[in-house]
XYZ file of C-alpha atoms in Angstrom:
670
model
C 3.829 61.370 28.208
C 3.986 62.098 24.464
C 2.713 65.696 24.665
C 5.040 66.769 27.493
C 7.882 64.292 28.248
C 9.110 66.478 31.130
C 5.814 66.533 33.012
C 5.837 64.106 35.997
C 2.033 63.982 36.258
C 1.294 61.284 33.620
C 4.002 59.034 35.047
C 2.523 59.495 38.521
C -1.000 58.463 37.504
C 0.209 55.698 35.213
C 2.140 54.248 38.158
C -1.027 54.169 40.281
C -2.921 52.536 37.410
C -0.279 49.837 36.952
C -0.047 49.144 40.664
C -3.763 48.365 40.844
C -3.621 46.131 37.751
C -0.967 43.774 39.152
C 2.024 45.377 37.423
C 4.047 46.662 40.429
C 7.468 46.536 38.711
C 6.267 48.735 35.840
C 4.516 50.963 38.390
C 7.797 51.333 40.261
C 9.630 52.503 37.146
C 6.928 55.084 36.344
C 6.889 56.381 39.921
C 10.673 56.715 39.943
C 10.417 58.736 36.728
C 7.725 60.985 38.200
C 9.912 61.785 41.216
C 12.911 62.359 38.935
C 10.912 64.876 36.857
C 9.246 66.592 39.797
C 11.502 69.665 39.740
C 10.274 70.480 36.222
C 7.066 71.818 37.779
C 8.911 74.488 39.763
C 8.225 77.149 37.113
C 4.466 76.590 37.475
C 4.043 76.038 41.212
C 5.442 77.412 44.461
C 8.274 75.694 46.281
C 5.935 74.648 49.115
C 3.428 73.015 46.746
C 6.304 71.340 44.928
C 7.573 69.832 48.160
C 4.098 68.548 49.032
C 3.819 66.960 45.586
C 7.089 65.102 46.153
C 6.010 63.996 49.635
C 2.795 62.541 48.201
C 4.710 60.712 45.490
C 7.215 59.137 47.876
C 4.313 57.925 50.014
C 2.756 56.267 46.965
C 6.021 54.715 45.801
C 6.400 53.249 49.281
C 3.176 51.266 48.731
C 4.579 49.916 45.478
C 7.749 48.767 47.258
C 5.545 47.041 49.814
C 3.684 45.157 47.061
C 7.060 43.971 45.740
C 8.046 42.703 49.186
C 10.770 45.355 49.552
C 9.930 46.238 53.139
C 13.143 48.050 54.057
C 13.031 50.284 50.966
C 9.363 51.016 51.695
C 10.313 52.194 55.187
C 13.079 54.369 53.727
C 10.588 56.026 51.366
C 8.140 56.677 54.215
C 10.925 58.239 56.336
C 12.047 60.311 53.343
C 8.517 61.622 52.858
C 8.261 62.618 56.537
C 11.625 64.378 56.358
C 10.275 66.477 53.471
C 6.887 67.150 55.058
C 6.137 66.151 58.660
C 2.454 67.078 58.143
C 1.892 64.534 55.345
C -0.820 62.115 56.637
C -0.163 59.600 53.824
C 3.431 59.142 54.974
C 2.355 58.631 58.604
C -0.335 56.159 57.504
C 2.047 54.124 55.394
C 4.697 54.026 58.115
C 2.020 52.642 60.448
C 1.088 49.968 57.880
C 4.769 49.086 57.366
C 5.270 48.511 61.110
C 2.372 46.007 61.294
C 3.600 42.530 62.242
C 6.998 43.679 63.515
C 7.451 42.534 67.129
C 7.792 45.240 69.791
C 6.805 48.012 67.337
C 3.175 48.277 68.417
C 3.599 51.636 70.173
C 5.293 53.112 67.097
C 2.675 51.646 64.738
C -0.344 52.812 66.747
C 1.226 56.249 67.244
C 1.875 56.767 63.530
C -1.747 55.825 62.820
C -2.974 58.392 65.356
C -0.830 61.136 63.790
C -2.130 60.212 60.322
C -5.728 60.452 61.559
C -5.192 63.854 63.177
C -3.486 65.358 60.104
C -5.687 63.880 57.376
C -8.230 65.979 55.460
C -11.784 64.828 54.856
C -11.363 61.582 52.909
C -12.932 58.208 52.262
C -9.956 56.109 53.418
C -11.402 53.733 56.052
C -9.927 53.170 59.491
C -8.936 49.505 59.641
C -10.051 48.256 63.098
C -7.074 45.888 63.461
C -4.669 48.836 63.104
C -6.248 50.648 66.060
C -5.406 47.869 68.551
C -2.074 47.721 70.315
C -2.528 44.031 71.176
C -2.896 42.783 67.620
C -1.060 39.547 66.886
C -2.206 38.396 63.447
C 0.064 36.024 61.602
C 1.976 38.117 59.098
C 1.001 36.155 55.995
C -2.682 35.552 56.700
C -5.825 37.481 57.390
C -6.982 40.946 56.368
C -4.165 42.560 58.339
C -1.712 41.801 55.549
C -3.689 43.852 53.008
C -3.177 47.564 52.313
C -6.572 49.105 51.639
C -5.237 52.426 50.411
C -4.559 51.202 46.883
C -8.311 50.761 46.381
C -9.232 54.297 47.379
C -10.502 56.697 44.697
C -8.069 59.419 43.674
C -10.573 62.209 44.286
C -13.123 62.721 47.058
C -16.795 62.863 46.129
C -19.900 62.268 48.215
C -20.522 58.553 48.525
C -19.820 55.322 50.388
C -17.022 52.757 50.291
C -17.417 49.125 51.441
C -14.649 46.674 52.324
C -15.368 43.014 53.030
C -12.588 40.501 53.488
C -11.834 37.366 55.418
C -9.870 34.143 55.591
C -10.405 30.562 56.753
C -7.782 27.927 57.384
C -6.264 25.161 59.460
C -7.058 24.735 63.167
C -10.406 26.428 62.574
C -8.670 29.760 61.975
C -11.209 32.392 60.996
C -10.746 36.067 60.318
C -13.189 38.587 58.916
C -13.191 42.338 58.456
C -16.090 44.593 57.439
C -15.720 48.349 56.988
C -18.118 50.983 55.679
C -16.725 54.471 55.074
C -18.231 57.521 53.460
C -17.951 61.221 52.671
C -20.736 63.792 52.604
C -19.642 67.389 52.006
C -17.566 68.348 55.083
C -18.157 65.071 56.951
C -16.359 61.740 56.671
C -16.588 58.609 58.782
C -16.181 54.855 58.972
C -17.564 51.901 60.906
C -15.428 48.791 61.184
C -15.477 45.335 62.715
C -12.610 42.852 62.921
C -12.543 39.254 64.185
C -9.651 36.823 64.418
C -9.882 33.405 66.031
C -7.981 30.129 66.002
C -7.946 26.906 68.018
C -4.157 26.731 67.694
C -2.067 23.641 66.986
C -1.841 22.373 70.595
C -3.859 22.238 73.794
C -4.723 25.654 75.294
C -3.313 27.426 72.242
C -6.547 29.161 71.237
C -6.723 32.901 70.553
C -9.680 35.147 69.798
C -9.814 38.898 69.221
C -12.770 41.128 68.380
C -12.358 44.828 67.599
C -15.008 47.442 66.832
C -14.176 50.969 65.716
C -16.282 54.011 64.831
C -14.606 57.141 63.472
C -16.086 60.499 62.443
C -14.434 63.690 61.200
C -15.970 67.074 60.435
C -14.312 70.049 58.735
C -15.710 73.182 60.385
C -13.677 75.307 57.968
C -11.070 74.331 55.334
C -8.417 74.923 58.028
C -10.155 73.489 61.119
C -11.399 69.938 61.612
C -12.482 67.870 64.615
C -12.855 64.115 65.030
C -14.328 61.508 67.348
C -13.352 57.843 67.642
C -14.851 54.987 69.687
C -12.972 51.698 70.068
C -13.667 48.388 71.769
C -11.160 45.541 71.951
C -11.708 42.074 73.442
C -9.006 39.356 73.637
C -9.403 35.843 75.062
C -6.577 33.354 74.819
C -4.584 30.511 76.288
C -0.802 30.298 76.381
C -0.079 31.210 72.755
C 3.649 32.175 72.657
C 6.188 29.542 71.640
C 9.291 28.914 73.767
C 12.534 27.356 72.704
C 12.588 24.969 75.684
C 9.147 23.651 74.710
C 7.579 24.894 77.962
C 3.816 25.374 77.622
C 1.221 26.335 80.240
C -1.850 24.207 79.594
C -3.989 25.959 82.216
C -3.187 29.604 81.619
C -6.167 31.756 80.583
C -6.028 35.418 79.612
C -8.843 37.962 79.151
C -8.295 41.595 78.087
C -11.178 44.034 77.569
C -10.591 47.697 76.703
C -12.953 50.503 75.696
C -11.728 53.924 74.547
C -13.273 57.205 73.511
C -11.009 59.755 71.804
C -11.523 63.303 70.528
C -9.024 65.191 68.395
C -8.570 68.261 66.263
C -6.365 69.827 63.596
C -6.001 73.557 62.974
C -4.002 74.824 59.989
C -2.844 78.232 61.190
C -1.287 79.111 57.836
C 0.765 77.447 55.108
C 3.712 77.040 57.482
C 2.020 76.238 60.802
C -0.265 73.471 62.110
C -1.686 72.575 65.507
C -3.014 69.126 66.451
C -4.485 67.856 69.729
C -5.778 64.562 71.090
C -7.584 63.568 74.293
C -8.882 60.140 75.283
C -10.520 58.262 78.138
C -10.138 54.500 78.506
C -11.105 51.594 80.752
C -9.253 48.271 80.882
C -9.910 44.856 82.431
C -7.011 42.379 82.432
C -7.650 38.975 84.025
C -5.308 35.999 84.171
C -5.668 32.595 85.837
C -3.167 29.753 85.938
C -2.197 26.554 87.677
C 1.548 26.149 88.201
C 3.695 23.237 89.384
C 5.835 23.522 92.495
C 9.490 24.295 91.617
C 10.589 21.595 94.117
C 8.142 18.806 93.254
C 6.755 19.759 89.814
C 5.101 16.378 89.179
C 3.322 16.158 92.537
C 2.305 19.595 93.831
C 0.481 22.480 92.144
C -0.825 25.899 93.163
C -3.412 28.236 91.621
C -2.875 31.906 90.789
C -5.433 34.554 89.858
C -4.615 38.124 88.872
C -7.235 40.751 88.107
C -6.308 44.301 87.059
C -8.725 47.173 86.434
C -7.559 50.490 84.997
C -9.234 53.732 84.035
C -7.694 57.002 83.041
C -7.231 59.764 80.524
C -4.449 61.069 78.296
C -4.185 64.504 76.652
C -1.621 65.781 74.143
C -1.039 68.857 71.997
C 1.533 69.504 69.264
C 2.670 72.537 67.256
C 4.272 72.041 63.810
C 6.242 74.843 62.153
C 7.515 73.854 58.706
C 8.836 76.624 56.478
C 11.381 75.297 53.998
C 14.159 74.395 54.681
C 13.378 74.250 58.424
C 11.033 72.070 60.482
C 10.086 72.428 64.159
C 7.816 70.109 66.175
C 7.005 70.959 69.804
C 4.453 69.442 72.130
C 3.446 68.281 75.579
C 1.222 65.669 77.172
C -0.241 64.476 80.463
C -1.681 61.128 81.540
C -3.456 60.016 84.720
C -4.217 56.332 85.249
C -5.863 54.672 88.254
C -5.219 50.945 88.727
C -6.778 48.358 91.039
C -5.190 44.924 91.247
C -5.868 41.667 93.070
C -3.459 38.734 93.189
C -4.587 35.447 94.754
C -2.255 32.483 95.250
C -3.917 29.361 96.613
C -1.911 26.993 98.804
C -0.026 24.020 97.407
C -2.266 21.031 96.808
C -1.755 17.423 95.799
C -5.131 16.908 94.083
C -5.453 18.250 90.526
C -9.174 18.952 90.668
C -10.384 22.403 89.599
C -10.712 24.774 92.538
C -13.191 27.610 92.819
C -11.882 31.074 93.669
C -13.344 34.490 94.339
C -11.458 35.569 91.216
C -12.436 32.607 89.047
C -13.829 35.017 86.454
C -13.061 38.631 85.675
C -16.480 39.729 86.988
C -16.100 38.558 90.609
C -13.092 40.538 91.852
C -14.968 43.672 92.867
C -12.977 44.690 95.960
C -9.457 44.787 94.603
C -6.978 45.373 97.464
C -3.976 46.861 95.621
C -4.529 50.399 94.307
C -2.133 52.745 92.528
C -2.205 56.026 90.616
C 0.138 56.765 87.713
C 0.917 60.338 86.730
C 2.987 61.051 83.660
C 3.874 64.340 81.966
C 6.194 65.103 79.069
C 7.359 67.891 76.792
C 9.530 67.849 73.688
C 11.052 69.893 70.854
C 12.359 68.407 67.586
C 13.978 70.446 64.841
C 15.009 69.304 61.356
C 17.394 71.461 59.330
C 18.161 71.025 55.642
C 21.706 72.352 55.980
C 22.505 71.394 52.404
C 20.223 70.044 49.641
C 21.555 66.556 50.444
C 22.063 66.854 54.231
C 19.347 66.875 56.918
C 19.986 66.967 60.661
C 17.575 66.374 63.531
C 18.185 68.010 66.913
C 15.862 67.817 69.859
C 15.133 66.807 73.396
C 12.294 65.557 75.539
C 11.612 65.691 79.261
C 9.608 62.975 81.025
C 8.209 62.898 84.556
C 6.894 59.478 85.638
C 5.475 58.464 89.028
C 3.421 55.343 89.747
C 4.098 54.893 93.461
C 6.938 52.404 92.936
C 8.853 54.201 90.179
C 9.534 57.936 90.347
C 11.688 59.254 87.514
C 12.370 62.593 85.872
C 14.543 62.256 82.799
C 16.035 64.563 80.163
C 16.412 62.906 76.746
C 18.660 64.460 74.059
C 18.073 63.512 70.399
C 20.400 63.723 67.404
C 19.965 62.345 63.878
C 21.669 62.768 60.516
C 20.550 61.846 56.976
C 23.104 62.410 54.194
C 22.745 61.731 50.475
C 26.275 62.037 49.052
C 24.873 60.585 45.813
C 21.335 60.598 44.467
C 21.135 56.819 44.889
C 22.966 56.560 48.245
C 21.548 57.390 51.689
C 23.492 57.324 54.963
C 21.661 57.591 58.291
C 22.878 57.856 61.867
C 21.295 58.672 65.224
C 21.991 58.781 68.961
C 19.230 59.478 71.479
C 17.841 58.616 74.897
C 14.330 57.466 75.744
C 12.094 56.222 78.522
C 9.293 53.668 78.093
C 6.350 55.784 79.077
C 2.988 54.542 80.334
C 0.347 55.053 77.647
C -3.389 54.692 78.097
C -3.791 53.060 74.654
C -0.162 52.676 73.473
C -0.478 55.815 71.315
C 1.272 59.176 71.352
C 1.632 62.068 68.905
C 5.328 62.613 69.710
C 7.560 61.741 66.685
C 8.325 58.019 66.740
C 11.595 57.979 64.791
C 14.880 59.851 64.570
C 16.520 59.657 61.116
C 14.605 56.434 60.504
C 15.455 54.787 63.861
C 12.465 53.894 66.034
C 12.510 55.301 69.572
C 9.337 53.725 71.030
C 9.628 49.996 71.773
C 7.252 47.748 73.691
C 8.529 46.768 77.133
C 8.250 47.477 80.848
C 7.090 50.973 81.798
C 9.938 53.041 83.178
C 12.634 51.352 81.077
C 15.363 53.866 80.184
C 17.857 53.406 77.362
C 20.425 55.057 75.157
C 19.947 54.202 71.480
C 22.431 54.367 68.631
C 22.348 53.348 65.009
C 23.861 53.606 61.566
C 22.170 52.725 58.264
C 23.053 52.618 54.592
C 20.724 52.325 51.588
C 22.123 52.065 48.063
C 20.339 51.836 44.724
C 23.126 51.139 42.152
C 20.607 50.571 39.343
C 16.867 51.019 38.954
C 16.395 47.294 39.510
C 18.762 46.609 42.459
C 18.439 47.776 46.069
C 20.817 46.890 48.869
C 21.657 48.192 52.302
C 21.921 47.492 55.981
C 21.478 48.821 59.486
C 23.221 48.437 62.852
C 21.437 49.446 66.063
C 22.045 49.082 69.781
C 20.188 49.865 73.002
C 21.886 50.078 76.389
C 19.591 50.634 79.337
C 17.855 49.381 82.425
C 14.326 48.231 83.110
C 12.478 48.191 86.458
C 11.198 44.922 87.903
C 8.959 44.395 90.912
C 10.295 41.892 93.424
C 8.119 39.705 95.633
C 8.497 42.182 98.511
C 6.751 44.784 96.347
C 9.836 46.953 95.826
C 11.095 48.040 92.410
C 14.618 47.245 91.281
C 16.458 48.102 88.057
C 18.092 45.419 85.930
C 20.500 46.030 83.064
C 19.100 45.377 79.607
C 21.224 45.413 76.433
C 20.152 44.861 72.835
C 21.909 44.830 69.486
C 20.626 44.285 65.964
C 22.274 43.856 62.555
C 20.335 43.900 59.296
C 21.340 43.480 55.641
C 19.072 43.283 52.588
C 19.276 42.741 48.833
C 16.286 43.303 46.510
C 16.214 42.749 42.755
C 13.651 43.154 39.954
C 15.241 41.292 36.990
C 12.050 41.316 34.901
C 8.790 43.244 34.789
C 6.975 40.177 36.113
C 9.435 39.014 38.793
C 11.008 40.341 42.004
C 13.482 38.782 44.429
C 13.992 39.562 48.121
C 16.708 38.425 50.536
C 17.457 39.651 54.051
C 19.597 38.743 57.030
C 18.839 39.857 60.579
C 20.754 39.173 63.777
C 19.290 40.226 67.134
C 20.507 39.715 70.671
C 18.687 40.574 73.914
C 20.478 40.212 77.231
C 19.579 41.148 80.809
C 21.214 40.540 84.184
C 18.291 38.931 85.981
C 14.902 37.392 85.349
C 11.693 38.452 87.012
C 11.366 35.120 88.791
C 14.243 32.665 89.143
C 13.227 29.369 87.648
C 10.395 30.870 85.592
C 10.471 28.860 82.383
C 8.617 31.623 80.484
C 11.189 34.334 81.153
C 14.542 34.047 79.286
C 17.728 35.689 80.471
C 18.956 36.201 76.909
C 17.827 35.479 73.347
C 20.062 35.378 70.285
C 18.208 35.083 66.966
C 19.324 34.899 63.342
C 16.764 35.072 60.531
C 17.385 34.903 56.788
C 14.222 35.108 54.630
C 14.352 34.665 50.849
C 11.357 35.172 48.582
C 10.441 35.196 44.906
C 7.376 37.133 43.753
C 5.644 36.567 40.416
C 3.133 38.946 38.756
C 1.139 38.720 35.527
C -0.868 41.530 33.963
C -3.841 39.165 33.702
C -4.149 39.472 37.502
C -2.446 36.287 38.702
C 0.363 36.491 41.260
C 2.436 34.105 43.346
C 4.967 34.201 46.167
C 7.378 31.600 47.563
C 9.273 32.396 50.780
C 11.907 30.363 52.572
C 13.144 31.446 56.007
C 16.128 30.116 57.944
C 15.998 30.633 61.734
C 18.661 29.968 64.345
C 18.073 30.726 68.034
C 19.935 30.393 71.322
C 18.209 31.059 74.635
C 19.480 31.154 78.242
C 17.204 30.604 81.253
C 18.027 30.998 84.946
C 17.015 27.725 86.575
C 16.531 26.995 90.292
C 14.454 23.810 89.883
C 15.499 20.568 91.546
C 15.798 17.120 90.080
C 12.594 15.274 91.016
C 14.524 12.062 91.801
C 17.599 13.313 93.693
C 16.354 16.695 94.918
C 19.594 18.339 93.735
C 19.558 21.767 92.124
C 19.822 21.711 88.344
C 22.556 23.766 86.598
C 21.921 27.497 87.180
C 21.981 28.397 83.473
C 19.889 26.328 81.094
C 20.753 26.824 77.411
C 18.528 25.905 74.485
C 19.386 25.927 70.756
C 17.288 25.456 67.641
C 17.789 25.805 63.872
C 15.165 25.238 61.203
C 13.864 26.168 57.736
C 10.270 26.995 56.962
C 8.674 27.670 53.562
C 5.488 29.575 52.736
C 3.583 29.647 49.434
C 0.846 32.003 48.228
C -1.000 32.188 44.903
C -3.812 34.544 44.039
C -5.768 36.571 41.529
C -6.684 40.255 41.415
C -10.282 40.477 40.307
C -10.979 42.837 37.382
C -12.104 46.450 37.829
C -10.399 46.700 41.251
C -13.183 44.820 43.006
C -10.911 42.637 45.119
C -8.395 39.823 45.553
C -8.704 36.067 46.085
C -5.751 33.989 47.276
C -4.694 30.611 48.677
C -1.794 30.384 51.136
C 0.247 27.603 52.730
C 2.537 28.279 55.677
C 5.246 25.784 56.682
C 4.794 24.032 53.332
C 6.885 20.958 54.224
C 5.331 20.461 57.693
C 8.601 21.044 59.549
C 8.504 20.566 63.336
C 10.563 22.927 65.511
C 10.649 25.066 68.643
C 10.803 28.863 68.585
C 11.178 31.604 71.208
C 8.533 34.327 70.866
C 9.010 37.904 72.015
C 9.114 37.797 75.793
C 8.492 41.335 77.071
C 5.606 42.738 75.006
C 2.296 43.379 76.747
C -0.605 41.166 75.799
C -0.651 37.707 74.175
C 1.588 37.485 71.116
C 1.014 34.969 68.341
C 4.200 33.513 66.922
C 5.214 34.256 63.295
C 6.236 30.592 62.891
C 3.997 27.573 63.532
C 5.572 24.077 63.664
C 3.018 22.415 61.401
C 1.586 22.911 57.907
C -1.343 25.333 57.720
C -3.661 26.103 54.788
C -5.607 29.341 54.301
C -8.029 30.769 51.774
C -8.598 34.522 51.634
C -11.136 36.729 49.853
C -11.199 40.537 49.790
C -13.947 42.584 48.135
C -14.142 46.362 47.624
C -16.964 48.540 46.436
């Protein structure tokens, strides 16, 4: 810094050093300075190399924002990096990490991880097994899933190995552990990882267990051509884990999901302006569910058993071409998926006795002759183009075409895309987008098609075949180097297919709207403050099954989290978070009063408001060898009801638990 005050390099490396020594506010200031000075290197390096330098720096500054708890600004930095260089694997990887824990973003998160893997050079960064699973449901504040491993990577690749060991233990016999070994040897890199998460839950039949194993290998045939192989295995076993605002809980529901996947991929750098990536995978899935339900007419006297067993196997192939000469960017690609499904559904007759009943589908290994068979064929193509019309104005134009046929649903849809990012001032960003999408079937919830338009996500979890128009407007403003504020408004207007009891598909209207505002502040070098407000509303015309107490007609949620983060250069840190939640839920009800036999009101409304507080304290061990922390969720043991996400595939753990929970966590790196 003293020898050349205009050189961004020392600020860049000093920021990384401070980030890893528990000084994220100081690291943020150095990284901002490095980006500010970046143009001073133009006389020494080409424009293309300069742009790649800036893309790398914005990816790193995004990790610093994440450490500070500034999630929205971190996302903005990741989007900014991708706008500058769509081939930057660090930006894709961080965007994937930033999406972790956000409900209904699992397709976008898993897809960004896949794109990062395909574009990355030989490196020692490990593949975290929990990030490869689309059914992950770790509590946001606990377990290894909340830790970014990238900050512990060496800055330069050399032959050698890298070991990560971390885990947590807490209330309700909650256990989580993660072990990863990664290494580099000349032109080869790879990693082996194992992840386990299990809890008994806070109520009967609230247990959840997930085990993931992942093996990844990459080989650089030439400096411009690399191939990779990945093997994944995911096993989930759970009860009825979601929370519902009406307090409804299924004490006899059991869920088993087993999925194995093999994937091959490749990356070819044609020249400095052109890249080609490809991915192909084969997967098998077993999804078994058993339950005992009460009769809607006499719920306290009669019950019936249900068993559903689904087996799937199929393959998915994709290829993408990236053309990125400054100031122009073109992404074009296509894909095809074939999936064969066998399904058995058994409903036993009503019975008065409550004794367990044996069934041919009592376990997932006994339903061998599944009567219902279907084949899903899906094909798509797309073109996205980003133009830097002015130095401060970037537009995105594109379209995609989807062809989807599963026997019940047959759709061919053209999807236009438009996005705009404008920086009228250096510290002000305006974003807007309008586009159409269809919820495609995906063998493993991953695709290499771009997941966002001008920072607005276009791939949400939901029913396959759901079509929607999306719109949004966002503002991000940084009036000083210590204050960040902004907001976002989004809407989705579409329809989703449902299967009626006669086996026919029918569309139902589905509307969503979301409003977000945030304010972040770093008043001192050892303190940061975060506040957000989010309003979300989901509304649909019908429910899948009238009277189904698990299936809301509409959900209206307000959340306002506030947090204070403390850091000390000795390594100690602390975080206190308070969250206010208000929810209103509507259910369609056709149940009868058990005494009079009269139908209950057709619309049942539930309301709930509550506060919950979380506390975390910890210590960064010296020489970057790890972190130890102690965490308390729901500090004041507040009891409440909460409505979990209702249309995401797979069991979903709630982000709020209505009782105090204690956790200890240890992470070690070598």
